Coordinates of C-alpha atoms and ligand atoms in Angstrom, one line a residue:
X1 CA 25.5 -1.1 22.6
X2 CA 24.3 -3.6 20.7
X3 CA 21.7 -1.1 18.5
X4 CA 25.2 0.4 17.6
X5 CA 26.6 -3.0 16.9
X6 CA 23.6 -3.5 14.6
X7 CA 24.4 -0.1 12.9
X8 CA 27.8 -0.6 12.3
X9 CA 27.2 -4.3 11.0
X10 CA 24.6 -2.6 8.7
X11 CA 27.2 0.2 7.2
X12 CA 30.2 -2.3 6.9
X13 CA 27.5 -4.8 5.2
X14 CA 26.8 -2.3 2.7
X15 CA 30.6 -1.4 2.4
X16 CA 31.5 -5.1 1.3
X17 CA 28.7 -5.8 -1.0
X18 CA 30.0 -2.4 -2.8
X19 CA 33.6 -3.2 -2.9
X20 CA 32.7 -7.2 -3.6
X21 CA 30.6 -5.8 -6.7
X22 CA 34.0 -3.5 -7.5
X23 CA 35.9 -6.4 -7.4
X24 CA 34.0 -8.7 -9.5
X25 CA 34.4 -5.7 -11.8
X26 CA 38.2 -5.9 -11.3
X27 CA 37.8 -9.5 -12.3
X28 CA 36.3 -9.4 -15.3
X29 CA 38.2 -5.9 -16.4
X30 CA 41.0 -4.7 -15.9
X31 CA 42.8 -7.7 -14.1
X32 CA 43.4 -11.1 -15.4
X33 CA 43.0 -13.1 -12.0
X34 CA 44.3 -17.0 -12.0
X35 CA 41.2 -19.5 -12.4
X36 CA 39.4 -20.3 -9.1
X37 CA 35.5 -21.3 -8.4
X38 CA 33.6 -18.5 -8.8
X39 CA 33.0 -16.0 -6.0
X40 CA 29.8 -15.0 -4.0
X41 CA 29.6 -11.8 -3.0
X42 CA 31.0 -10.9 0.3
X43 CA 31.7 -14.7 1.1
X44 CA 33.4 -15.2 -1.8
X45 CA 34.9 -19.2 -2.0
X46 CA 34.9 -19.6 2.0
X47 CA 31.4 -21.3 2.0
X48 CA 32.0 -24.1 -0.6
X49 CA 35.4 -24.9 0.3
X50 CA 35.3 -24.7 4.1
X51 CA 37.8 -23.7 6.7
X52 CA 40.1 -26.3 6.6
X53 CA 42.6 -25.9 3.5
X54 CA 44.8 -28.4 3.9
X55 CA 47.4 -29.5 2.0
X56 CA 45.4 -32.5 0.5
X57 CA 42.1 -30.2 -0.2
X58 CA 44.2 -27.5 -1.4
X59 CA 45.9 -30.4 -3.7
X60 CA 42.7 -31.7 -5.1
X61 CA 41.4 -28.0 -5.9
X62 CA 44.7 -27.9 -8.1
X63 CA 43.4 -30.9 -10.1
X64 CA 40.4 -28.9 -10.7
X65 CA 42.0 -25.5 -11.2
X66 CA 45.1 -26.0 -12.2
X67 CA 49.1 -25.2 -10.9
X68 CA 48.2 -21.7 -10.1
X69 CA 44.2 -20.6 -8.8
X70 CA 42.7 -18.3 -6.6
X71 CA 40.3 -18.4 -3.8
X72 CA 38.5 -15.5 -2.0
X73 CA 38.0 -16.2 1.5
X74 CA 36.0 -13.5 2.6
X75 CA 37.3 -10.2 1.8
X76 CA 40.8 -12.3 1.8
X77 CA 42.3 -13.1 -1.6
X78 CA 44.2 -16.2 -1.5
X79 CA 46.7 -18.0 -4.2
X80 CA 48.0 -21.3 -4.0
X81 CA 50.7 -22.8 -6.2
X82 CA 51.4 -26.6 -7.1
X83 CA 54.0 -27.0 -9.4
X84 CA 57.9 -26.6 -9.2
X85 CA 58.1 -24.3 -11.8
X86 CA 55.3 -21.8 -9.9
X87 CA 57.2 -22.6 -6.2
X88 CA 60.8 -21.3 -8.2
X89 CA 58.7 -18.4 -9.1
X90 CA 57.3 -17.1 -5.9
X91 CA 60.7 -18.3 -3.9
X92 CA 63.5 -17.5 -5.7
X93 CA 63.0 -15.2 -9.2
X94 CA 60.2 -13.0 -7.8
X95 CA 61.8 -13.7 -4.3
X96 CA 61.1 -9.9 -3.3
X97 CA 57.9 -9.7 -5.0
X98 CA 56.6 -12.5 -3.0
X99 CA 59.2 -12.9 0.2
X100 CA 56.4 -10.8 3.0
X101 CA 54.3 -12.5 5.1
X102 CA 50.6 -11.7 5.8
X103 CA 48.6 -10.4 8.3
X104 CA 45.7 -11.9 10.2
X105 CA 43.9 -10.6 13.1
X106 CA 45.0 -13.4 16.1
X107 CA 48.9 -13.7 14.4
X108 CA 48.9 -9.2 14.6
X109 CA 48.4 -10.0 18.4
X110 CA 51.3 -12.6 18.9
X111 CA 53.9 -11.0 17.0
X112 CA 53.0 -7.3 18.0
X113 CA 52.2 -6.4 14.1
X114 CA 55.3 -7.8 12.6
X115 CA 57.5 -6.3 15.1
X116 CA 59.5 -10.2 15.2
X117 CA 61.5 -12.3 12.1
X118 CA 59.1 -15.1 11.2
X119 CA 55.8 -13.0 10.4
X120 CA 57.0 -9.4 9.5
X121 CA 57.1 -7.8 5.9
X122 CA 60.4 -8.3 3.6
X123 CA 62.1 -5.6 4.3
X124 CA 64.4 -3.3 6.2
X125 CA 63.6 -5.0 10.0
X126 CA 63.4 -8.3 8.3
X127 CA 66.7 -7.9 7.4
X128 CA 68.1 -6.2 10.5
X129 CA 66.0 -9.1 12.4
X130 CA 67.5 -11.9 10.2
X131 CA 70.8 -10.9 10.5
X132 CA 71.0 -10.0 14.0
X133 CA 69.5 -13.5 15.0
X134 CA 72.0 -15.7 12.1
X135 CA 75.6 -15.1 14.6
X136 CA 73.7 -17.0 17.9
X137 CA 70.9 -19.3 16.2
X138 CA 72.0 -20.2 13.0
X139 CA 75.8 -21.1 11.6
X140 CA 77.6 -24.2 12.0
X141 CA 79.9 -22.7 14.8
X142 CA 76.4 -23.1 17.1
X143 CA 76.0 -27.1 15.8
X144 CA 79.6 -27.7 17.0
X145 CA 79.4 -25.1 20.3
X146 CA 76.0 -26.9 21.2
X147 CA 76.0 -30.7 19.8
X148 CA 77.5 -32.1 23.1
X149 CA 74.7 -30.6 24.8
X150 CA 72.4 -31.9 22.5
X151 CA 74.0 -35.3 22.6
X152 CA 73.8 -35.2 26.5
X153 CA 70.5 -34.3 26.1
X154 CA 69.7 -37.5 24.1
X155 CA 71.6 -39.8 26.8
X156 CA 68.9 -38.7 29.3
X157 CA 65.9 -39.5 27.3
X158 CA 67.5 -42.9 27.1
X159 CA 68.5 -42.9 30.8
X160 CA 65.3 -42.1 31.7
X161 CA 63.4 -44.3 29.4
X162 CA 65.7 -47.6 30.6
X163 CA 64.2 -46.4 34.0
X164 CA 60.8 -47.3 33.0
X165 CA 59.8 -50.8 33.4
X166 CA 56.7 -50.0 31.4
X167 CA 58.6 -48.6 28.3
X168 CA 59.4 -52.2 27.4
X169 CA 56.2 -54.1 28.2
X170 CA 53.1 -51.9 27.9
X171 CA 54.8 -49.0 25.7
X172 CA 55.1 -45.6 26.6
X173 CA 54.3 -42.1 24.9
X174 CA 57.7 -41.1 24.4
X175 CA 56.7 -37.6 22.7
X176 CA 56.4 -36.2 26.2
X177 CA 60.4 -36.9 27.1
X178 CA 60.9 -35.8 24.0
X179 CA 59.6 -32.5 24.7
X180 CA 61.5 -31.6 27.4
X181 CA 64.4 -32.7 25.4
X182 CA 63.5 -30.2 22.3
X183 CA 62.6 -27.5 25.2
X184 CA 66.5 -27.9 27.0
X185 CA 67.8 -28.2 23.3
X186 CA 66.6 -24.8 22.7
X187 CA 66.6 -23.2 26.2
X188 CA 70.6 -24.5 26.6
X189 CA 71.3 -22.3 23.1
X190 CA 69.1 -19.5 23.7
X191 CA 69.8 -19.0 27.5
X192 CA 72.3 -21.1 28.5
X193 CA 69.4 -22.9 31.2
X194 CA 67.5 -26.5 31.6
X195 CA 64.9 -27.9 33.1
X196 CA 65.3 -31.0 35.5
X197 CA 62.5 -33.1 34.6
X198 CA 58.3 -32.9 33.3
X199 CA 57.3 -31.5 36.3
X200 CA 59.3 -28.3 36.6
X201 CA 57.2 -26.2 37.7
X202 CA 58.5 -23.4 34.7
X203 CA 58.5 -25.9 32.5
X204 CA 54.8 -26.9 33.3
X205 CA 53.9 -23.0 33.1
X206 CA 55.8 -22.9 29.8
X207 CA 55.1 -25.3 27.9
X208 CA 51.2 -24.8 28.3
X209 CA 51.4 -21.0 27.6
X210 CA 53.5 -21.8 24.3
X211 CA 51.2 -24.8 23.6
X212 CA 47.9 -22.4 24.1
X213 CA 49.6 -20.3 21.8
X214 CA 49.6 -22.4 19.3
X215 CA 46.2 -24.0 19.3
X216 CA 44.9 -20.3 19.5
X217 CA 47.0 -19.0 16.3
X218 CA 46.3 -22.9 14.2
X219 CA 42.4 -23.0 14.3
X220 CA 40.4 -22.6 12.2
X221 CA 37.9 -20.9 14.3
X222 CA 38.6 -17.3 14.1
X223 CA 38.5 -17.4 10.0
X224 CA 35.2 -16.1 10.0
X225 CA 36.5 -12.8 11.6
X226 CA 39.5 -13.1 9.6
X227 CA 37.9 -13.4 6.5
X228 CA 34.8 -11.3 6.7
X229 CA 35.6 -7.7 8.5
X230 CA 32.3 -6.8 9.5
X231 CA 31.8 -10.2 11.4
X232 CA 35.4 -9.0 13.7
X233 CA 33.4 -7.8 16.3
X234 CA 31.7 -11.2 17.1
X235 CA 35.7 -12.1 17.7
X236 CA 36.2 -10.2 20.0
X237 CA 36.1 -12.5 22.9
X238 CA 38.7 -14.7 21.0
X239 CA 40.8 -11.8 20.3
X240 CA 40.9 -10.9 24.4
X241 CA 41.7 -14.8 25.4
X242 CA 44.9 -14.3 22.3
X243 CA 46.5 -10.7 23.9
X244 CA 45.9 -12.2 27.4
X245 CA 48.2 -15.5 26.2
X246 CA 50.4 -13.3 24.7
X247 CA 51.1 -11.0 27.1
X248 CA 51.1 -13.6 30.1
X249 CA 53.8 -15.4 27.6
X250 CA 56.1 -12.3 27.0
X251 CA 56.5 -11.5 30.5
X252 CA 57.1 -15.0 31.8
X253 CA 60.2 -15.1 28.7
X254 CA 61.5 -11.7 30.5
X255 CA 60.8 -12.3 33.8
X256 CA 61.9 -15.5 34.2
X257 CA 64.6 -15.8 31.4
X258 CA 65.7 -12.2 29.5
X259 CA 65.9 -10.5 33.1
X260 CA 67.6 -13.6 34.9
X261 CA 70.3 -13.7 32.2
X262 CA 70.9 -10.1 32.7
X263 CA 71.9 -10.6 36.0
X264 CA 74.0 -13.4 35.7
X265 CA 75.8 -11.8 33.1
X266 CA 76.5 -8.3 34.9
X267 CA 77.9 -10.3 37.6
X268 CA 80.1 -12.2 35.2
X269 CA 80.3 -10.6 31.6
X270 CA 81.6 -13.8 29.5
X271 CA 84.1 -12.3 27.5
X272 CA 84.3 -15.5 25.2
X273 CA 82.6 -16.1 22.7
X274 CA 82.2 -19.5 23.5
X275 CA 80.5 -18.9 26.4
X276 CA 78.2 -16.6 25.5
X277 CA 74.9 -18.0 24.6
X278 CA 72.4 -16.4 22.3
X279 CA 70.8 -14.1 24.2
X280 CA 73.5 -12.3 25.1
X281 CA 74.0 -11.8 21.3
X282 CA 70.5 -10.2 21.0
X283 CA 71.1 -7.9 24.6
X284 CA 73.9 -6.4 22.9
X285 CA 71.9 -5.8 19.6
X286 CA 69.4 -4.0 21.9
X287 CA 72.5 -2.2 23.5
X288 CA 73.5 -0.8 20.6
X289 CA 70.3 0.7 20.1
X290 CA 70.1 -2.2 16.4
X291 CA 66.7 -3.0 18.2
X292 CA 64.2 -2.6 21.1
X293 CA 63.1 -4.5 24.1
X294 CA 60.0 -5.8 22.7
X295 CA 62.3 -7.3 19.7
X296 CA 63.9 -8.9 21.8
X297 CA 61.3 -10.7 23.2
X298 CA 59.5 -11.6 19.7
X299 CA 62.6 -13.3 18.9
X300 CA 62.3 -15.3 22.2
X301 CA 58.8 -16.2 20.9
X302 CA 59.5 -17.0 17.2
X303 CA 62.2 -19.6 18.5
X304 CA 59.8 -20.3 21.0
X305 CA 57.1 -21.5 17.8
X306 CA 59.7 -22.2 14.8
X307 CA 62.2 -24.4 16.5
X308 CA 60.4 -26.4 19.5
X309 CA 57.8 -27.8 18.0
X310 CA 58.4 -28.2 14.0
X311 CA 61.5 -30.3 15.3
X312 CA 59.6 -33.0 18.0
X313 CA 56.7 -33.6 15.0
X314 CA 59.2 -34.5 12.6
X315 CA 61.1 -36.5 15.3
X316 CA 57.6 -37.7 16.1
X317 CA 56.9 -38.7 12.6
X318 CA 60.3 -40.5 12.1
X319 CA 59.6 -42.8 15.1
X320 CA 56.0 -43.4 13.9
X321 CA 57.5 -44.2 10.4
X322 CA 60.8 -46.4 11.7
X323 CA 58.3 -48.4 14.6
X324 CA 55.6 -49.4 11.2
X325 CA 58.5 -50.3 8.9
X326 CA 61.1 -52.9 11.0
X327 CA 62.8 -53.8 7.9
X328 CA 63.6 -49.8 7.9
X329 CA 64.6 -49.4 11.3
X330 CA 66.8 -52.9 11.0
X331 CA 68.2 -51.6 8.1
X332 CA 69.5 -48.4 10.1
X333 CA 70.5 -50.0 13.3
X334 CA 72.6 -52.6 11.1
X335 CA 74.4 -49.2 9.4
X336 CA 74.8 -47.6 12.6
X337 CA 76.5 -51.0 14.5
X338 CA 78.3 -51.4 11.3
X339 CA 80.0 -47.7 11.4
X340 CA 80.4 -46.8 15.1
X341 CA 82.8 -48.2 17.4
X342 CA 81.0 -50.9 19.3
X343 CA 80.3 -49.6 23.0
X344 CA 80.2 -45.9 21.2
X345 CA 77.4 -44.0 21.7
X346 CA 76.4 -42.2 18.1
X347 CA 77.6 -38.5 17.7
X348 CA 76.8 -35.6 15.4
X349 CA 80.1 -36.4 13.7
X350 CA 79.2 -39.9 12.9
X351 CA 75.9 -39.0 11.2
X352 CA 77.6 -37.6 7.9
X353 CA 78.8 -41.1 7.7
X354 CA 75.3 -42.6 7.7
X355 CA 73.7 -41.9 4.6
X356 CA 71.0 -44.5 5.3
X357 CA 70.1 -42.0 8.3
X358 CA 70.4 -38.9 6.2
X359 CA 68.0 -40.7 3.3
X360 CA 65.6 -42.1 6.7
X361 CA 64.8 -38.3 7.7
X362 CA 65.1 -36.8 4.1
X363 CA 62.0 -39.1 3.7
X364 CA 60.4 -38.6 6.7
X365 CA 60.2 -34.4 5.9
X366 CA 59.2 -35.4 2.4
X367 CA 56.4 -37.7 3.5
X368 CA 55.6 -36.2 6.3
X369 CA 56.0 -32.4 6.0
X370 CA 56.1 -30.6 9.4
X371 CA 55.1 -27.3 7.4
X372 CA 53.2 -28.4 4.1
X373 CA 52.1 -25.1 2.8
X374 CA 55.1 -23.4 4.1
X375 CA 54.8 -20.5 6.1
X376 CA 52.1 -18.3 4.0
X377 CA 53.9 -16.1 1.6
X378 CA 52.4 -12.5 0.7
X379 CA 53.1 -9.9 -2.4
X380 CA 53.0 -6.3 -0.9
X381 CA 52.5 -4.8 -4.4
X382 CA 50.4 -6.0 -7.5
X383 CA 52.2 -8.3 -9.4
X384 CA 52.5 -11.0 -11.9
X385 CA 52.8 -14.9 -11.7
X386 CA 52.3 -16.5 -15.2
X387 CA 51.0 -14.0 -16.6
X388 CA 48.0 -13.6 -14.3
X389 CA 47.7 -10.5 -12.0
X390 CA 48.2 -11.0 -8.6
X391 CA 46.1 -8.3 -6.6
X392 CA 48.9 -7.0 -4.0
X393 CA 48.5 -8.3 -0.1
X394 CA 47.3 -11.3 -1.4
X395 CA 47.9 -14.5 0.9
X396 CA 50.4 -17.2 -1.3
X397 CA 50.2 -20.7 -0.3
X398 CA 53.4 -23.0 -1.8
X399 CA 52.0 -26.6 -1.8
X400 CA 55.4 -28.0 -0.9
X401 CA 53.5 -31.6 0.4
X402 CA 52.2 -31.7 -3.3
X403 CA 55.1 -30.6 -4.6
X404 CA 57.1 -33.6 -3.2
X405 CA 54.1 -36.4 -3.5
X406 CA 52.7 -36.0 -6.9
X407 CA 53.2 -39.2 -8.6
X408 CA 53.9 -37.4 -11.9
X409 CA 57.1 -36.3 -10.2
X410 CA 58.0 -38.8 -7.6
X411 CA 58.0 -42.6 -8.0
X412 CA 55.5 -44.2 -5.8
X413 CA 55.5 -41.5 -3.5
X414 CA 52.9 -42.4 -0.8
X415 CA 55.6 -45.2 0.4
X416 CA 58.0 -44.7 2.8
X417 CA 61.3 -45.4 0.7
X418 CA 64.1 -43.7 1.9
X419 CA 66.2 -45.9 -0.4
X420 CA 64.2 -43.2 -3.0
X421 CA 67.5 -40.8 -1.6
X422 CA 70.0 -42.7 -2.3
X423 CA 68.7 -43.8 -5.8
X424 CA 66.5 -42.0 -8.0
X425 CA 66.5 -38.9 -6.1
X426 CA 70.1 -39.4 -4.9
X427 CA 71.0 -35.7 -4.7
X428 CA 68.1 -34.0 -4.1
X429 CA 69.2 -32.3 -0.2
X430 CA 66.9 -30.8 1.9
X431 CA 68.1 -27.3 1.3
X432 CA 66.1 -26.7 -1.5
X433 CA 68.5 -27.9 -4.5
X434 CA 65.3 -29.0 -6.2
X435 CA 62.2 -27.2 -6.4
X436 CA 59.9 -30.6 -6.0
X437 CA 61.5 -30.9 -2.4
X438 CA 60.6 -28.3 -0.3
X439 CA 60.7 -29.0 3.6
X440 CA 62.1 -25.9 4.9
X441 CA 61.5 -23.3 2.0
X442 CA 63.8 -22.1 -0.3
X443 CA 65.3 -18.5 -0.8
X444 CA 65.2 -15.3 1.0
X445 CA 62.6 -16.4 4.1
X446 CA 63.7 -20.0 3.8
X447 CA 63.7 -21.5 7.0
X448 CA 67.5 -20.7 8.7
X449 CA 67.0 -23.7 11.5
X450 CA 67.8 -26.3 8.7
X451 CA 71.2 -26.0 10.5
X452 CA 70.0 -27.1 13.7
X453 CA 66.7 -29.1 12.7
X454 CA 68.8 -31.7 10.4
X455 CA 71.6 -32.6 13.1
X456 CA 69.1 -32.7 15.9
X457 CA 67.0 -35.1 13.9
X458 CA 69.8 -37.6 13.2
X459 CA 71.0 -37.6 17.0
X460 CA 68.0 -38.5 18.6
X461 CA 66.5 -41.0 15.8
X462 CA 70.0 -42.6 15.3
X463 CA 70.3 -42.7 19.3
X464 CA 67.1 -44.0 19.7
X465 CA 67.6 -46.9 17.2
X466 CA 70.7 -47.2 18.6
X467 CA 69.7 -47.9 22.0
X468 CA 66.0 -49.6 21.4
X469 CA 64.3 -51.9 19.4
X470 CA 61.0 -49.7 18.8
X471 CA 58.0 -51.1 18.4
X472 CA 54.0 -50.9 18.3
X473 CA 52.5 -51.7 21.3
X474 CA 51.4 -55.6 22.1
X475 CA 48.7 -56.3 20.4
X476 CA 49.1 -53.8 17.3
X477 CA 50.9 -54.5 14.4
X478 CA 51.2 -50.1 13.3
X479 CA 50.8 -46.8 15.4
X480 CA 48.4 -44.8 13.9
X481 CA 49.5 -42.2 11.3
X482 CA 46.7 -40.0 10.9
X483 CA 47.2 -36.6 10.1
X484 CA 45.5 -33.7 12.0
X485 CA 46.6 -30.0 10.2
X486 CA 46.7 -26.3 11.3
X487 CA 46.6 -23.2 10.0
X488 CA 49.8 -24.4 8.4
X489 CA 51.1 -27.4 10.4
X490 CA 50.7 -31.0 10.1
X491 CA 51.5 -33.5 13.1
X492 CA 50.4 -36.9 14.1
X493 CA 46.8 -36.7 15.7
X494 CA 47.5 -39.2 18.4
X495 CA 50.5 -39.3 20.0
X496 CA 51.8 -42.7 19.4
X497 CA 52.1 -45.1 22.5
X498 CA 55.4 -46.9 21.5
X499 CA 57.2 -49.9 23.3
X500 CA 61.2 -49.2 23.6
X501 CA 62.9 -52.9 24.2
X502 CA 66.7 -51.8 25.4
X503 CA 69.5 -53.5 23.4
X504 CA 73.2 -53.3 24.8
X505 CA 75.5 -51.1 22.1
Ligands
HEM1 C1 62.2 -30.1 11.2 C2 62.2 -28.8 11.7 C3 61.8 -27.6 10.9 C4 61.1 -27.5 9.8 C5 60.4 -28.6 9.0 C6 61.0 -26.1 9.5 C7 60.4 -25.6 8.4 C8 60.2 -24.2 8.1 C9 59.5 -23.7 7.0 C10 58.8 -24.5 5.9 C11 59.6 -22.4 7.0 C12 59.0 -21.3 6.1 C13 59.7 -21.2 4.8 C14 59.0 -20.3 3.8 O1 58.0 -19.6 4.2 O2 59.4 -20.2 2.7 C15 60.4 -22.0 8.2 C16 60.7 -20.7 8.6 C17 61.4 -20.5 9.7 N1 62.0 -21.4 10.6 FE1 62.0 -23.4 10.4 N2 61.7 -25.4 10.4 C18 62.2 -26.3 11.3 C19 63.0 -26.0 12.4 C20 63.4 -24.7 12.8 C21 64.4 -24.4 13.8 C22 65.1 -25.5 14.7 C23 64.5 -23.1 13.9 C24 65.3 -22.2 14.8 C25 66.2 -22.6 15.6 C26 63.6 -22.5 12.8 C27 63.5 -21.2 12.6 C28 62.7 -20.7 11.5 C29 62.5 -19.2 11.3 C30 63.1 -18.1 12.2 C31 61.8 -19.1 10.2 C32 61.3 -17.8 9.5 C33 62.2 -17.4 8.4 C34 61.8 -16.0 7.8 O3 60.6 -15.7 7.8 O4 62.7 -15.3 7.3 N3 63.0 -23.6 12.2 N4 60.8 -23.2 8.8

């Protein structure tokens, strides 16, 4: 077994050293790549710059290379743009060009080859996928079906919290609450369902299989096997530990949530819209033969990945910002007393009126991007971006964290300002109206959750403020703010411990 190993190793060895000497050929000939260190054979860049291509590395490999540059990792060719101009290219006029996403070994596993929305091709199922999931997830008609659920879901994080004497003395992690909350948020829209408290047992079983998930799919350790082909079958105890999540995960979202809303509804059909809840949108898609069962469930897990998470770090972020700037928070809470009734609890309504709110989490996303990079773009075909070739299935990184803090575009940009909103950059929106301010994408695989993300942000950080005085704990004058980054997410290392002093409204 192993002599074979050897062999094959051997053969594939001599494979990549031919093709990495064809393609060094391809370099200097007949393509005109975009600037980039210069490649070793086989390895190509991955040994001198690492696993970890964060959005601050990849940002200081721009100052060497330039706006537009190229990395090979491994057999893997790898573009990353930095400037406005480059990001309109790749998101808007080459849109199709660049609008796939690519492949890696562990991401194949959880998303069954592209068979979901967020990590399949542009194309035909893309579409049928995107459109198919826009009528239950993503138009305003689900904001105003779902924000009193959402709103309710915020009173109980404050319930709970004013039931915890330790919340106002010693502090308390308030992430955790928070995750249930962004779990009923989603689990009320998609299946119409709850959970009770932490320690739901399905909830418990959930939340680790989803969180397992994503430490497998964000490290950094399987790149070698990524990168390097012949090295794959040294992964292949990684790769086993990934189909086993995966699968474990796709059968508890049927068994215990596609096949139990089945039932309910062939008891009771809802024949109003308005009481229909998403998955019954996607069971009649399937009905109709628009999709299959295993589609259905990859929808499950992209809203499972996109939604849950991307949400709670930037609500995480906004409390760590708000608790190490109290003029900020002040500054809010004064707006908020100032515009709601007093004795009024805030509401998704009130929060188009509170433009200090609106400007507080347009600058937490900017400083604090949930997705810096975006979500890896790919090119299908050759193609062109200014006026270098771009080798086709190559992997296209958008530095949209760059993008949005490069002092030659942003005054002062490493402070918290959201003032910056409603003054210099007073109409720059979230949606993408200006290329240097990127949070959720822009164009044709832009992220569609804005809808949701931005009122479910305001709720529970004007709420919060609302209801608490948030603060570090005693003895610390700042919650720690360092970054830790994935694959392609960036959240708060440490979950900040946070003291929540009640205030009457
Ligand atoms: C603050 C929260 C969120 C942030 C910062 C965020 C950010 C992003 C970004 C940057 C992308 C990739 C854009 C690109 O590649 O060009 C994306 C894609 C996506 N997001 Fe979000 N997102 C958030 C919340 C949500 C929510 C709540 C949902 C669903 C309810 C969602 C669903 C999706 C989907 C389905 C995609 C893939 C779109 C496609 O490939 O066509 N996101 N998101």
């Amino acid at each position: 077994m192993d002599l074979l190993l050897l062999e094959k190793t051997l053969v594939a060895l001599f494979i990549s050293i031919v093709s990495a000497i064809a393609i060094s050929k391809l370099r200097g000939k007949r393509f005109k790549l975009p600037p980039g260190p210069i490649a070793l054979p086989i390895f190509g860049n991955w040994l001198q710059v690492g696993d970890d291509l964060n959005h601050k590395n990849l940002t200081q490999l721009a100052q060497k290379f330039g706006d537009i540059f190229l990395l090979r990792m491994g057999q893997r060719n790898l573009v990353v743009v930095s400037s406005p101009e480059l990001a309109k290219q790749v998101l808007h006029t080459q849109g199709v060009e660049f609008g796939s996403r690519t492949r890696n070994v562990v991401f194949d596993i959880f998303t069954g080859k592209g068979q979901d929305m967020v990590f399949t091709v542009y194309g035909e199922h893309w579409r049928k996928m995107r459109r198919i999931m826009t009528v239950p997830f993503f138009t305003n008609k689900v904001v105003q079906q779902y924000r009193h659920g959402w709103e309710d879901e915020v009173a109980k994080v404050v319930e709970d919290v004013k039931k915890k004497p330790e919340a106002e003395s010693h502090g308390i992690v308030l992430r955790k609450r928070l995750q249930l909350m962004m779990y009923n948020i989603m689990y009320r829209i998609m299946f119409d369902r709850r959970f009770e408290s932490e320690e739901d047992a399905l909830f418990v079983k959930l939340k680790a299989l989803n969180g397992e998930r994503s430490r497998l799919a964000q490290s950094f350790e399987y790149n070698y096997g990524d990168f390097i082909p012949i090295l794959r079958p040294f992964l292949r105890g990684y790769l086993k530990i990934c189909k086993e999540v995966k699968e474990r995960r796709l059968k508890l979202f049927k068994d215990y949530f596609v096949e139990e809303r089945k039932k309910i509804s062939s008891i009771k059909r809802p024949d109003n819209d308005k009481l229909m809840c998403a998955i019954d949108h996607i069971l009649d898609a399937q009905q109709k033969g628009e999709i299959n069962e295993d589609n259905v469930l990859y929808i499950v897990e992209n809203i499972n990945v996109a939604a849950i998470e991307t949400t709670l770090w930037s609500i995480e972020w906004g409390i760590a910002e708000l608790v190490n700037h109290p003029e900020i928070q002040k500054k809010l809470r004064d707006e908020m007393d100032a515009v709601i009734e007093p004795g009024q609890q805030l509401t998704e309504p009130d929060t188009h009126k509170l433009p200090y709110l609106q400007a507080v989490i347009k600058e937490t996303l900017r400083l604090r991007m949930a997705i810096p990079l975006l979500v890896p773009h790919m090119n299908l075909h050759d193609a062109k971006l200014d006026g270098y070739d771009i080798p086709a299935e190559s992997k296209i990184l958008v530095n949209a964290w760059w993008l949005a803090n490069n002092p030659a575009n942003w005054k002062n940009p490493e402070e918290f300002r959201p003032e910056r909103f409603l003054e210099e950059e007073a109409k720059v929106e979230a949606n993408g109206n200006d290329f240097r301010y990127l949070p959720f994408g822009v164009g044709r695989r832009s992220c569609p959750g804005i809808i949701l993300a931005l009122p479910i942000l305001g709720i529970t950080l004007g709420r919060l403020v609302q209801n608490f005085e948030l603060l570090p704990p005693p003895g610390q004058s700042k919650v720690d703010t360092t970054e830790k980054g994935g694959q392609f997410s960036l959240h708060i290392l440490k979950h900040s411990t946070i003291v929540l002093k009640p205030r009457s409204v």
